[in-house]
Coordinates of C-alpha atoms in Angstrom, one line a residue:
M187 CA -0.3 1.1 12.1
E188 CA 0.4 -2.6 12.7
A189 CA 3.9 -2.3 11.3
G190 CA 4.8 -0.1 14.2
S191 CA 4.0 -2.9 16.6
H192 CA 6.5 -5.2 14.8
R193 CA 9.5 -3.0 14.4
N194 CA 12.5 -3.2 16.7
Y195 CA 12.7 0.1 18.6
G196 CA 16.2 -0.8 19.8
Y197 CA 17.5 0.5 16.4
S198 CA 17.3 4.2 17.2
G199 CA 17.5 6.6 14.4
D200 CA 16.1 4.1 11.9
Y201 CA 12.5 4.0 10.7
I202 CA 10.0 2.0 8.7
R203 CA 10.5 2.6 5.0
V204 CA 7.8 2.2 2.3
S205 CA 9.1 2.3 -1.3
I206 CA 6.7 2.2 -4.2
F207 CA 7.8 1.1 -7.7
D208 CA 5.9 0.4 -10.9
D209 CA 5.9 -3.3 -10.3
R210 CA 6.0 -3.7 -6.5
M211 CA 5.8 -2.1 -3.1
E212 CA 8.5 -2.7 -0.5
I213 CA 8.1 -2.2 3.3
Q214 CA 11.3 -2.4 5.3
S215 CA 11.1 -2.5 9.1
P216 CA 14.2 -2.2 11.3
G217 CA 15.3 -5.3 13.3
K218 CA 15.7 -8.9 12.4
L219 CA 13.0 -11.5 12.8
P220 CA 12.8 -12.7 16.5
N221 CA 14.4 -16.1 17.2
L222 CA 11.1 -17.9 17.2
V223 CA 10.1 -16.6 13.8
T224 CA 11.7 -17.5 10.5
L225 CA 11.0 -16.6 6.9
E226 CA 9.6 -20.1 6.5
N227 CA 7.1 -20.0 9.4
L228 CA 6.3 -16.3 9.4
R229 CA 2.9 -16.8 7.9
H230 CA 1.7 -19.0 10.8
T231 CA 3.8 -18.2 13.8
R232 CA 2.2 -15.8 16.3
W233 CA 4.7 -13.7 18.3
S234 CA 4.8 -10.0 19.2
R235 CA 8.0 -8.1 19.5
N236 CA 6.2 -5.3 21.3
P237 CA 3.3 -7.0 23.2
V238 CA 2.2 -3.8 25.0
I239 CA 1.9 -1.9 21.7
A240 CA 0.2 -4.9 20.0
R241 CA -2.4 -5.2 22.9
T242 CA -3.1 -1.5 22.8
L243 CA -3.7 -1.6 19.1
V244 CA -6.1 -4.5 19.6
E245 CA -8.0 -2.7 22.4
L246 CA -8.2 0.4 20.2
V247 CA -9.6 -1.9 17.4
W248 CA -6.9 -0.8 15.0
V249 CA -5.9 -4.4 14.6
R250 CA -7.9 -7.5 15.4
E251 CA -5.4 -10.2 16.7
L252 CA -1.8 -11.2 16.6
N253 CA -0.5 -12.3 13.1
E254 CA -3.9 -11.4 11.6
G255 CA -2.2 -8.9 9.3
V256 CA 0.1 -11.4 7.7
E257 CA -2.6 -13.8 6.8
R258 CA -4.8 -10.9 5.5
I259 CA -1.9 -9.8 3.2
Y260 CA -1.8 -13.3 1.7
E261 CA -5.6 -13.4 1.3
D262 CA -5.8 -10.0 -0.2
M263 CA -3.0 -10.7 -2.7
D264 CA -4.7 -13.9 -3.7
A265 CA -8.1 -12.1 -4.0
Y266 CA -6.6 -9.6 -6.4
L267 CA -4.9 -12.4 -8.5
L268 CA -1.4 -11.2 -7.4
N269 CA 1.5 -13.4 -6.4
P270 CA 1.9 -14.1 -2.7
P271 CA 3.9 -11.6 -0.7
T272 CA 7.6 -12.3 -0.2
F273 CA 9.5 -11.6 3.0
S274 CA 13.2 -11.3 3.2
E275 CA 16.0 -10.1 5.6
P276 CA 18.0 -8.0 3.1
N277 CA 20.8 -6.7 5.3
N278 CA 20.5 -9.1 8.3
A279 CA 19.2 -6.1 10.3
S280 CA 15.7 -5.6 8.9
V281 CA 12.7 -7.4 7.5
M282 CA 11.4 -6.5 4.1
L283 CA 7.9 -7.3 2.7
T284 CA 7.6 -7.1 -1.0
L285 CA 4.1 -6.9 -2.6
E286 CA 3.7 -7.4 -6.4
N287 CA 1.9 -4.7 -8.3
S288 CA 0.3 -6.0 -11.5
I289 CA -1.1 -3.2 -13.6
S290 CA -3.2 -5.7 -15.6
S291 CA -4.8 -7.2 -12.5
R292 CA -5.6 -3.7 -11.1
M293 CA -7.1 -2.6 -14.5
L294 CA -9.1 -5.8 -14.4
W295 CA -10.5 -5.1 -11.0
R296 CA -11.3 -1.5 -12.0
G297 CA -12.7 -2.4 -15.3
G298 CA -15.1 -5.1 -14.4
S299 CA -16.3 -7.3 -11.6
L300 CA -17.4 -11.0 -11.7
E301 CA -21.0 -9.8 -11.6
E302 CA -20.5 -7.7 -14.7
V303 CA -18.6 -10.4 -16.6
V304 CA -20.9 -13.4 -15.9
G305 CA -24.1 -11.7 -14.6
V306 CA -25.5 -11.8 -11.1
D307 CA -27.8 -14.7 -11.7
A308 CA -25.1 -16.9 -13.2
L309 CA -22.6 -15.9 -10.5
E310 CA -24.9 -17.3 -7.8
T311 CA -24.8 -20.7 -9.5
L312 CA -21.0 -20.9 -9.6
N313 CA -18.9 -22.9 -7.1
E314 CA -15.6 -21.8 -5.7
Y315 CA -13.6 -23.5 -8.5
E316 CA -15.7 -22.1 -11.2
I317 CA -15.2 -18.6 -9.7
A318 CA -11.5 -19.1 -9.5
A319 CA -11.5 -20.2 -13.2
V320 CA -13.4 -17.0 -14.3
Q321 CA -11.0 -14.9 -12.2
L322 CA -8.0 -16.4 -13.9
A323 CA -9.6 -15.8 -17.3
M324 CA -10.3 -12.2 -16.3
A325 CA -6.8 -11.6 -15.1
H326 CA -4.8 -13.3 -17.8
G327 CA -7.1 -13.4 -20.7
R328 CA -7.2 -17.2 -20.6
V329 CA -7.3 -20.1 -18.2
T330 CA -5.9 -23.6 -18.5
T331 CA -6.5 -26.7 -16.5
K332 CA -2.8 -26.6 -15.3
G333 CA -3.0 -23.0 -14.3
L334 CA -6.2 -23.5 -12.3
A335 CA -4.7 -26.6 -10.6
E336 CA -1.6 -24.6 -9.7
R337 CA -3.6 -21.7 -8.3
T338 CA -5.8 -23.9 -6.1
G339 CA -3.5 -26.8 -5.3
K340 CA -6.2 -29.3 -6.5
G341 CA -6.0 -32.0 -9.2
S342 CA -6.3 -31.3 -12.9
K343 CA -9.1 -33.8 -13.5
L344 CA -11.4 -31.8 -11.3
F345 CA -10.6 -28.7 -13.4
T346 CA -11.1 -30.4 -16.8
R347 CA -14.7 -31.0 -15.7
T348 CA -15.0 -27.5 -14.2
L349 CA -13.8 -25.7 -17.3
R350 CA -16.0 -27.8 -19.6
G351 CA -18.9 -27.0 -17.3
L352 CA -18.2 -23.3 -17.8
V353 CA -18.3 -23.8 -21.5
D354 CA -21.7 -25.6 -21.2
K355 CA -22.9 -22.5 -19.1
Q356 CA -21.7 -20.3 -22.0
I357 CA -19.2 -18.4 -19.7
L358 CA -16.0 -19.7 -21.3
V359 CA -15.0 -20.7 -24.8
W360 CA -12.7 -23.7 -25.4
H361 CA -9.7 -23.3 -27.8
G362 CA -7.8 -26.4 -29.0
T363 CA -7.5 -29.0 -31.6
A364 CA -8.2 -32.1 -29.5
P365 CA -9.1 -33.0 -25.9
N366 CA -5.4 -33.8 -25.2
D367 CA -4.0 -30.7 -27.1
P368 CA -1.2 -29.3 -24.8
S369 CA -1.9 -25.8 -25.9
Q370 CA -5.7 -25.9 -25.2
H371 CA -7.1 -23.1 -23.1
Y372 CA -10.3 -21.3 -22.3
T373 CA -11.3 -17.6 -22.7
L374 CA -14.3 -15.6 -21.6
V375 CA -17.3 -15.4 -23.9
K376 CA -17.3 -12.0 -25.5

């Protein structure tokens, strides 16, 4: 519904296209980005091409606020361990949103939750970094200090302690030959 408030209705005869592939979904909306909005600032810039439609959708409680949908897309992709959404202007006359589709991540979310993997009691004791580590291990079968640092944008020293703590809690198992082994990684306890 929110996509209809963003499209450029000056392009008559064109419509919003949704294409679903095995590895992605593409949503293409007629009209270029407005002058104020660029591909670089799209995530944080609030602007409505159709303010009357946008306001109506807010009042009908179909959307909550301007630009809320873009941020929610980023958050949902992150929550499902998927790559961030990508926006492009493929033909200089439309905007395309591409959302990755990872079958392994979807199977993970169908096949088990954090509660099932670590237990409800243990989950309540985990901090946000420990939860992120377990999620990465669930999604990719393994987690590394570097991978966790890249996912969160925090320093790797923090995650060395975090991952070792999860070994102490018997949630992860360490695999490596030495503390500075470049191929070391952690997997979930079976």
